[in-house]
mmCIF file of C-alpha atoms in Angstrom:
data_model
loop_
_atom_site.group_PDB
_atom_site.id
_atom_site.type_symbol
_atom_site.label_atom_id
_atom_site.label_comp_id
_atom_site.label_asym_id
_atom_site.label_seq_id
_atom_site.Cartn_x
_atom_site.Cartn_y
_atom_site.Cartn_z
ATOM 1 C CA MET L 1 18.600 14.667 35.011
ATOM 2 C CA GLU L 2 16.906 17.687 33.464
ATOM 3 C CA GLY L 3 15.910 15.564 30.478
ATOM 4 C CA ILE L 4 14.384 12.907 32.734
ATOM 5 C CA LYS L 5 12.483 15.592 34.660
ATOM 6 C CA LYS L 6 11.177 17.030 31.380
ATOM 7 C CA TYR L 7 9.692 13.702 30.258
ATOM 8 C CA MET L 8 8.352 12.845 33.724
ATOM 9 C CA LYS L 9 6.337 16.079 33.653
ATOM 10 C CA MET L 10 4.522 14.748 30.593
ATOM 11 C CA LEU L 11 2.969 11.856 32.558
ATOM 12 C CA PRO L 12 0.407 10.271 32.712
ATOM 13 C CA SER L 13 0.299 10.727 28.916
ATOM 14 C CA TYR L 14 3.130 11.462 26.501
ATOM 15 C CA ASP L 15 4.031 14.838 25.084
ATOM 16 C CA ILE L 16 4.049 14.247 21.340
ATOM 17 C CA ASN L 17 7.436 15.980 21.073
ATOM 18 C CA PHE L 18 8.893 12.944 22.834
ATOM 19 C CA PHE L 19 8.415 11.059 19.567
ATOM 20 C CA ARG L 20 9.589 13.689 17.072
ATOM 21 C CA VAL L 21 12.844 12.672 15.423
ATOM 22 C CA ASP L 22 13.162 15.887 13.417
ATOM 23 C CA GLU L 23 11.719 19.360 13.000
ATOM 24 C CA PRO L 24 8.428 19.336 11.024
ATOM 25 C CA ARG L 25 8.932 20.193 7.367
ATOM 26 C CA LEU L 26 6.673 20.366 4.334
ATOM 27 C CA PRO L 27 7.522 18.204 1.297
ATOM 28 C CA ALA L 28 10.208 19.750 -0.887
ATOM 29 C CA LEU L 29 8.166 18.792 -3.971
ATOM 30 C CA SER L 30 4.791 20.329 -4.753
ATOM 31 C CA ASP L 31 1.645 18.235 -4.248
ATOM 32 C CA LYS L 32 -0.008 20.208 -7.064
ATOM 33 C CA ASP L 33 1.819 17.889 -9.484
ATOM 34 C CA LEU L 34 0.026 14.771 -8.241
ATOM 35 C CA TYR L 35 -2.802 15.010 -10.779
ATOM 36 C CA SER L 36 -0.300 15.096 -13.647
ATOM 37 C CA ILE L 37 1.851 12.322 -12.118
ATOM 38 C CA VAL L 38 -0.926 9.780 -11.434
ATOM 39 C CA PRO L 39 -2.770 8.984 -14.710
ATOM 40 C CA MET L 40 -6.520 8.405 -14.768
ATOM 41 C CA ASN L 41 -5.843 5.661 -17.322
ATOM 42 C CA GLN L 42 -5.400 2.608 -15.087
ATOM 43 C CA LYS L 43 -3.102 0.912 -17.600
ATOM 44 C CA ARG L 44 -0.529 3.715 -17.634
ATOM 45 C CA ALA L 45 2.472 3.494 -15.321
ATOM 46 C CA TYR L 46 3.970 6.258 -13.175
ATOM 47 C CA ASP L 47 6.842 6.698 -10.706
ATOM 48 C CA ILE L 48 5.660 5.955 -7.151
ATOM 49 C CA TYR L 49 8.683 7.805 -5.740
ATOM 50 C CA ASN L 50 7.274 10.981 -7.269
ATOM 51 C CA VAL L 51 4.117 10.405 -5.237
ATOM 52 C CA ILE L 52 5.963 9.590 -2.002
ATOM 53 C CA GLY L 53 8.120 12.686 -2.435
ATOM 54 C CA ARG L 54 5.015 14.875 -2.391
ATOM 55 C CA LEU L 55 3.509 13.461 0.785
ATOM 56 C CA PHE L 56 6.281 13.294 3.389
ATOM 57 C CA ASP L 57 8.567 15.733 5.203
ATOM 58 C CA ASN L 58 11.228 17.360 3.014
ATOM 59 C CA SER L 59 10.475 14.666 0.375
ATOM 60 C CA GLU L 60 12.810 12.318 2.287
ATOM 61 C CA PHE L 61 12.415 8.544 2.259
ATOM 62 C CA LYS L 62 14.663 5.805 3.666
ATOM 63 C CA GLU L 63 13.947 2.600 1.776
ATOM 64 C CA TYR L 64 13.957 -0.885 3.279
ATOM 65 C CA LYS L 65 15.487 -3.631 1.091
ATOM 66 C CA LYS L 66 15.538 -1.606 -2.121
ATOM 67 C CA GLY L 67 15.851 -3.936 -5.116
ATOM 68 C CA TYR L 68 14.448 -6.977 -3.337
ATOM 69 C CA GLY L 69 10.795 -7.531 -4.201
ATOM 70 C CA PRO L 70 10.939 -4.653 -6.716
ATOM 71 C CA GLU L 71 7.156 -4.592 -7.201
ATOM 72 C CA MET L 72 6.807 -3.101 -3.712
ATOM 73 C CA VAL L 73 8.389 -0.104 -2.002
ATOM 74 C CA THR L 74 8.825 -0.237 1.771
ATOM 75 C CA GLY L 75 10.573 2.282 3.987
ATOM 76 C CA ILE L 76 10.321 4.991 6.612
ATOM 77 C CA ALA L 77 9.438 8.642 6.198
ATOM 78 C CA LYS L 78 8.405 11.540 8.433
ATOM 79 C CA LEU L 79 5.156 13.432 8.943
ATOM 80 C CA ASN L 80 5.631 16.596 10.973
ATOM 81 C CA GLY L 81 8.860 15.072 12.285
ATOM 82 C CA LEU L 82 7.146 11.815 13.333
ATOM 83 C CA LEU L 83 8.293 8.497 11.882
ATOM 84 C CA VAL L 84 5.870 6.394 9.820
ATOM 85 C CA GLY L 85 6.341 3.205 7.844
ATOM 86 C CA VAL L 86 5.370 3.415 4.168
ATOM 87 C CA VAL L 87 4.347 0.571 1.830
ATOM 88 C CA ALA L 88 3.444 1.253 -1.816
ATOM 89 C CA ASN L 89 2.963 -0.563 -5.128
ATOM 90 C CA VAL L 90 5.440 0.053 -7.930
ATOM 91 C CA GLN L 91 4.140 0.385 -11.506
ATOM 92 C CA GLY L 92 5.863 -0.682 -14.729
ATOM 93 C CA ILE L 93 7.467 -3.977 -15.777
ATOM 94 C CA PHE L 94 10.281 -6.091 -14.297
ATOM 95 C CA ALA L 95 12.411 -8.218 -16.607
ATOM 96 C CA ASN L 96 13.250 -11.782 -15.518
ATOM 97 C CA TYR L 97 10.950 -11.537 -12.535
ATOM 98 C CA PRO L 98 9.569 -13.184 -10.450
ATOM 99 C CA GLU L 99 12.406 -15.588 -9.708
ATOM 100 C CA TYR L 100 10.095 -18.644 -9.568
ATOM 101 C CA LYS L 101 9.104 -18.243 -13.254
ATOM 102 C CA GLN L 102 11.879 -18.745 -15.787
ATOM 103 C CA GLY L 103 12.185 -15.967 -18.367
ATOM 104 C CA SER L 104 9.030 -14.201 -17.202
ATOM 105 C CA VAL L 105 8.239 -10.494 -16.988
ATOM 106 C CA GLY L 106 6.688 -9.100 -13.798
ATOM 107 C CA VAL L 107 3.924 -6.517 -13.990
ATOM 108 C CA GLY L 108 3.777 -3.582 -11.582
ATOM 109 C CA GLY L 109 0.814 -3.557 -9.224
ATOM 110 C CA LYS L 110 0.808 -7.357 -8.897
ATOM 111 C CA LEU L 111 2.121 -9.054 -5.749
ATOM 112 C CA TYR L 112 4.861 -11.672 -6.026
ATOM 113 C CA ARG L 113 6.810 -13.828 -3.570
ATOM 114 C CA GLN L 114 9.682 -11.477 -2.762
ATOM 115 C CA GLY L 115 7.419 -8.479 -2.293
ATOM 116 C CA LEU L 116 5.143 -10.387 0.081
ATOM 117 C CA MET L 117 8.129 -11.592 2.111
ATOM 118 C CA LYS L 118 9.588 -8.081 2.278
ATOM 119 C CA MET L 119 6.300 -6.611 3.441
ATOM 120 C CA ASN L 120 5.973 -9.311 6.095
ATOM 121 C CA GLU L 121 9.366 -8.409 7.542
ATOM 122 C CA PHE L 122 8.708 -4.687 7.317
ATOM 123 C CA VAL L 123 5.333 -4.846 9.064
ATOM 124 C CA THR L 124 6.868 -6.952 11.852
ATOM 125 C CA LEU L 125 9.678 -4.424 12.356
ATOM 126 C CA CYS L 126 7.231 -1.501 12.382
ATOM 127 C CA GLY L 127 5.228 -3.377 15.016
ATOM 128 C CA ARG L 128 8.306 -3.947 17.165
ATOM 129 C CA ASP L 129 9.376 -0.306 16.841
ATOM 130 C CA ARG L 130 5.788 0.948 17.404
ATOM 131 C CA ILE L 131 5.862 2.898 14.133
ATOM 132 C CA PRO L 132 2.443 3.723 12.593
ATOM 133 C CA MET L 133 2.056 2.666 8.964
ATOM 134 C CA VAL L 134 0.817 4.221 5.708
ATOM 135 C CA TRP L 135 -0.236 1.984 2.799
ATOM 136 C CA ILE L 136 -0.456 3.457 -0.731
ATOM 137 C CA GLN L 137 -2.347 0.958 -2.877
ATOM 138 C CA ASP L 138 -2.459 0.609 -6.640
ATOM 139 C CA THR L 139 -2.721 -3.141 -7.059
ATOM 140 C CA THR L 140 -4.045 -5.518 -9.701
ATOM 141 C CA GLY L 141 -3.960 -8.577 -7.426
ATOM 142 C CA ILE L 142 -1.731 -11.467 -6.369
ATOM 143 C CA ASP L 143 0.093 -13.626 -8.911
ATOM 144 C CA VAL L 144 -1.757 -16.873 -9.701
ATOM 145 C CA GLY L 145 -1.079 -20.139 -11.505
ATOM 146 C CA ASN L 146 0.848 -23.338 -10.837
ATOM 147 C CA ASP L 147 4.174 -21.545 -10.309
ATOM 148 C CA ALA L 148 2.579 -19.120 -7.868
ATOM 149 C CA GLU L 149 0.976 -22.019 -5.990
ATOM 150 C CA LYS L 150 4.348 -23.767 -5.709
ATOM 151 C CA ALA L 151 5.884 -20.501 -4.483
ATOM 152 C CA GLU L 152 3.230 -20.472 -1.710
ATOM 153 C CA LEU L 153 1.905 -16.998 -2.495
ATOM 154 C CA LEU L 154 -1.465 -17.612 -0.865
ATOM 155 C CA GLY L 155 0.235 -18.644 2.362
ATOM 156 C CA LEU L 156 2.515 -15.591 2.234
ATOM 157 C CA GLY L 157 -0.483 -13.307 1.696
ATOM 158 C CA GLN L 158 -2.278 -14.885 4.639
ATOM 159 C CA SER L 159 0.887 -14.499 6.714
ATOM 160 C CA LEU L 160 1.055 -10.794 5.845
ATOM 161 C CA ILE L 161 -2.530 -10.257 7.000
ATOM 162 C CA TYR L 162 -1.623 -12.025 10.253
ATOM 163 C CA SER L 163 1.490 -9.824 10.657
ATOM 164 C CA ILE L 164 -0.619 -6.693 10.204
ATOM 165 C CA GLN L 165 -3.164 -7.920 12.727
ATOM 166 C CA GLN L 166 -0.426 -8.718 15.255
ATOM 167 C CA SER L 167 1.490 -5.454 14.765
ATOM 168 C CA HIS L 168 -0.858 -3.461 17.025
ATOM 169 C CA VAL L 169 0.148 -0.157 15.435
ATOM 170 C CA PRO L 170 -2.318 2.281 13.800
ATOM 171 C CA GLN L 171 -2.450 2.002 10.000
ATOM 172 C CA PHE L 172 -3.727 4.411 7.338
ATOM 173 C CA GLU L 173 -4.609 3.182 3.841
ATOM 174 C CA ILE L 174 -4.839 5.130 0.574
ATOM 175 C CA THR L 175 -6.348 3.454 -2.487
ATOM 176 C CA LEU L 176 -4.568 5.680 -4.965
ATOM 177 C CA ARG L 177 -5.935 3.941 -8.063
ATOM 178 C CA LYS L 178 -6.733 0.224 -8.055
ATOM 179 C CA GLY L 179 -7.641 -1.947 -5.072
ATOM 180 C CA THR L 180 -8.164 -5.401 -6.510
ATOM 181 C CA ALA L 181 -9.370 -8.669 -4.966
ATOM 182 C CA ALA L 182 -7.375 -10.195 -2.104
ATOM 183 C CA ALA L 183 -4.478 -7.795 -2.696
ATOM 184 C CA HIS L 184 -6.706 -4.966 -1.473
ATOM 185 C CA TYR L 185 -7.134 -6.798 1.848
ATOM 186 C CA VAL L 186 -3.467 -7.797 2.064
ATOM 187 C CA LEU L 187 -2.196 -4.235 1.559
ATOM 188 C CA GLY L 188 -3.652 -2.774 4.750
ATOM 189 C CA GLY L 189 -7.239 -2.694 3.502
ATOM 190 C CA PRO L 190 -9.882 -1.976 6.158
ATOM 191 C CA GLN L 191 -11.804 -5.219 5.591
ATOM 192 C CA ALA L 192 -8.927 -7.515 6.598
ATOM 193 C CA ASN L 193 -7.617 -6.247 9.932
ATOM 194 C CA ASP L 194 -8.440 -4.367 13.122
ATOM 195 C CA GLU L 195 -5.426 -2.035 12.884
ATOM 196 C CA ASN L 196 -6.729 0.087 10.000
ATOM 197 C CA VAL L 197 -7.955 3.375 11.472
ATOM 198 C CA PHE L 198 -8.850 5.258 8.284
ATOM 199 C CA SER L 199 -8.943 4.675 4.522
ATOM 200 C CA ILE L 200 -9.232 7.264 1.785
ATOM 201 C CA GLY L 201 -9.766 7.179 -1.945
ATOM 202 C CA THR L 202 -9.073 9.681 -4.718
ATOM 203 C CA ALA L 203 -10.588 10.687 -8.045
ATOM 204 C CA THR L 204 -8.759 7.744 -9.639
ATOM 205 C CA THR L 205 -9.853 5.093 -7.097
ATOM 206 C CA GLU L 206 -11.408 1.824 -8.273
ATOM 207 C CA ILE L 207 -12.044 -1.128 -5.930
ATOM 208 C CA TYR L 208 -13.264 -4.450 -7.301
ATOM 209 C CA VAL L 209 -12.684 -8.200 -7.301
ATOM 210 C CA MET L 210 -11.643 -7.850 -10.938
ATOM 211 C CA ASN L 211 -12.288 -5.271 -13.623
ATOM 212 C CA GLY L 212 -15.376 -5.548 -15.803
ATOM 213 C CA GLU L 213 -13.554 -6.638 -18.961
ATOM 214 C CA THR L 214 -11.893 -9.528 -17.135
ATOM 215 C CA ALA L 215 -15.191 -10.581 -15.544
ATOM 216 C CA ALA L 216 -17.042 -10.444 -18.860
ATOM 217 C CA THR L 217 -14.337 -12.473 -20.599
ATOM 218 C CA ALA L 218 -14.328 -15.097 -17.827
ATOM 219 C CA MET L 219 -18.115 -15.449 -17.894
ATOM 220 C CA TYR L 220 -18.917 -15.270 -21.609
ATOM 221 C CA SER L 221 -15.848 -16.262 -23.650
ATOM 222 C CA ARG L 222 -16.878 -19.921 -23.900
ATOM 223 C CA ARG L 223 -20.417 -18.947 -24.880
ATOM 224 C CA LEU L 224 -19.053 -16.659 -27.600
ATOM 225 C CA ALA L 225 -16.913 -19.492 -28.935
ATOM 226 C CA LYS L 226 -19.924 -21.849 -29.016
ATOM 227 C CA ASP L 227 -22.127 -19.234 -30.729
ATOM 228 C CA ARG L 228 -19.449 -18.567 -33.352
ATOM 229 C CA LYS L 229 -18.987 -22.278 -33.995
ATOM 230 C CA ALA L 230 -22.757 -22.757 -34.324
ATOM 231 C CA GLY L 231 -23.085 -19.725 -36.591
ATOM 232 C CA ASN L 232 -25.391 -17.922 -34.152
ATOM 233 C CA ASP L 233 -25.737 -14.151 -33.814
ATOM 234 C CA LEU L 234 -23.056 -12.917 -31.388
ATOM 235 C CA LYS L 235 -24.789 -9.623 -30.544
ATOM 236 C CA PRO L 236 -26.996 -10.897 -27.648
ATOM 237 C CA THR L 237 -23.948 -12.320 -25.851
ATOM 238 C CA ILE L 238 -21.877 -9.199 -26.571
ATOM 239 C CA ASP L 239 -24.707 -7.053 -25.191
ATOM 240 C CA LYS L 240 -24.670 -9.111 -21.977
ATOM 241 C CA MET L 241 -20.900 -8.661 -21.747
ATOM 242 C CA ASN L 242 -21.198 -4.897 -22.165
ATOM 243 C CA LYS L 243 -23.951 -4.751 -19.546
ATOM 244 C CA LEU L 244 -21.779 -6.680 -17.081
ATOM 245 C CA ILE L 245 -18.790 -4.418 -17.786
ATOM 246 C CA GLN L 246 -20.918 -1.332 -17.159
ATOM 247 C CA ASP L 247 -22.276 -2.786 -13.914
ATOM 248 C CA PHE L 248 -18.749 -3.509 -12.676
ATOM 249 C CA THR L 249 -17.688 0.002 -13.674
ATOM 250 C CA ASP L 250 -20.594 1.677 -11.888
ATOM 251 C CA LYS L 251 -19.941 -0.311 -8.714
ATOM 252 C CA SER L 252 -16.232 0.440 -8.560
ATOM 253 C CA ARG L 253 -16.248 4.242 -8.989
ATOM 254 C CA PRO L 254 -14.974 6.513 -6.167
ATOM 255 C CA ASN L 255 -18.425 7.633 -4.992
ATOM 256 C CA PHE L 256 -19.725 4.067 -4.835
ATOM 257 C CA CYS L 257 -16.596 2.989 -2.912
ATOM 258 C CA ALA L 258 -17.259 5.679 -0.307
ATOM 259 C CA ALA L 259 -21.025 5.089 -0.127
ATOM 260 C CA SER L 260 -20.543 1.343 0.372
ATOM 261 C CA GLY L 261 -17.835 1.772 3.033
ATOM 262 C CA MET L 262 -14.888 0.453 1.025
ATOM 263 C CA VAL L 263 -13.146 3.740 1.843
ATOM 264 C CA ASP L 264 -14.036 6.262 4.540
ATOM 265 C CA GLU L 265 -13.765 9.318 2.321
ATOM 266 C CA ILE L 266 -12.841 10.485 -1.185
ATOM 267 C CA VAL L 267 -10.321 13.326 -0.983
ATOM 268 C CA ASP L 268 -8.539 15.710 -3.297
ATOM 269 C CA MET L 269 -5.013 14.424 -3.986
ATOM 270 C CA THR L 270 -3.590 17.727 -2.804
ATOM 271 C CA ALA L 271 -5.331 17.162 0.554
ATOM 272 C CA MET L 272 -3.772 13.732 1.217
ATOM 273 C CA ARG L 273 -0.826 15.256 3.094
ATOM 274 C CA GLY L 274 -3.198 16.901 5.604
ATOM 275 C CA TYR L 275 -4.931 13.592 6.317
ATOM 276 C CA LEU L 276 -1.578 11.896 6.816
ATOM 277 C CA GLU L 277 -0.414 14.622 9.201
ATOM 278 C CA ALA L 278 -3.588 14.225 11.259
ATOM 279 C CA PHE L 279 -3.079 10.448 11.313
ATOM 280 C CA ALA L 280 0.526 10.657 12.516
ATOM 281 C CA GLU L 281 -0.220 13.287 15.165
ATOM 282 C CA ALA L 282 -3.155 11.222 16.458
ATOM 283 C CA ALA L 283 -1.202 7.952 16.425
ATOM 284 C CA TYR L 284 1.536 9.405 18.612
ATOM 285 C CA GLN L 285 -0.767 11.347 20.973
ATOM 286 C CA ASN L 286 -1.070 8.618 23.584
ATOM 287 C CA PRO L 287 0.114 5.236 22.243
ATOM 288 C CA GLN L 288 -0.684 2.072 24.167
ATOM 289 C CA SER L 289 3.005 1.204 24.273
ATOM 290 C CA ILE L 290 6.357 2.513 23.070
ATOM 291 C CA CYS L 291 9.505 0.820 21.813
ATOM 292 C CA PRO L 292 12.138 0.670 24.571
ATOM 293 C CA PHE L 293 14.828 1.106 21.913
ATOM 294 C CA HIS L 294 13.042 4.252 20.702
ATOM 295 C CA GLN L 295 12.606 3.114 17.097
ATOM 296 C CA MET L 296 16.063 1.673 16.537
ATOM 297 C CA LEU L 297 15.373 -1.814 15.122
ATOM 298 C CA LEU L 298 14.075 -0.813 11.697
ATOM 299 C CA PRO L 299 16.783 1.784 10.898
ATOM 300 C CA ARG L 300 19.395 -0.790 11.921
ATOM 301 C CA ALA L 301 17.842 -3.444 9.641
ATOM 302 C CA ILE L 302 17.891 -0.954 6.742
ATOM 303 C CA ARG L 303 21.522 -0.042 7.401
ATOM 304 C CA GLU L 304 22.619 -3.686 7.552
ATOM 305 C CA PHE L 305 20.864 -4.567 4.273
ATOM 306 C CA ASP L 306 22.317 -1.506 2.503
ATOM 307 C CA THR L 307 25.784 -2.429 3.768
ATOM 308 C CA PHE L 308 25.867 -6.092 2.797
ATOM 309 C CA VAL L 309 23.599 -6.345 -0.245
ATOM 310 C CA LYS L 310 25.406 -7.026 -3.526
ATOM 311 C CA LYS L 311 24.893 -4.068 -5.854
#
């Protein structure tokens, strides 16, 4: 009875302590290491768990469907004792993946079938449990080609955007390094849904449809081949390629991303935790609705997968 009286006194709005599942704690790992963990060189890989461990309470993270869709990490963490859902790209390579391409090697940062399906489920569960979400992007795009078309990746990406839009929970997006093409929209980007409340970039942020080298190759490779075959001077075409690459570079840098509204602000990596704390505290201040099971569906789904999955 005393507990009921305590929560009734909080009406007509909620006391934020109603939603705390733990005492607030700082990350156990230092955020000062982030600049040495995340390389400026976009082609170098890093361990996303080392990033997650420097952003959330006590560096704790409960992963959802670990091993399935290995190019993506999904799970729950805490910010000042408040639960948030976390989705992040994994970097590196994955042997014999994706499953719809025989003998292929998956590349970290790219979205494949299993990862898209896992994210769809995770977003839906966060929506049902009324858990705010944090997206940590470093993506090179969605897999393409005949195999990807047969695996219905475009439909799965569209379905994920729909799931985000229907979740009706606040979402915070970090473009840690790359935000590329449709994958930027799919991974909680502000242009694709009404649930994104704030987006930040860092010193390593680049947002583009494709990088300059890829664009220049796509536009001028056939012309180069024709010039070479005809014995013409290649320099004019190469100059145009370099000019295009530079233009893409200039229009994908952090300052341009902020000035053009692709992110709301460029922040120091060591300040990301403060932004996330403010997001979580604000999201739980006076939510439009709460989960009647008090955030029990997602932890149960994690427990069931961890129990029955074949190791």
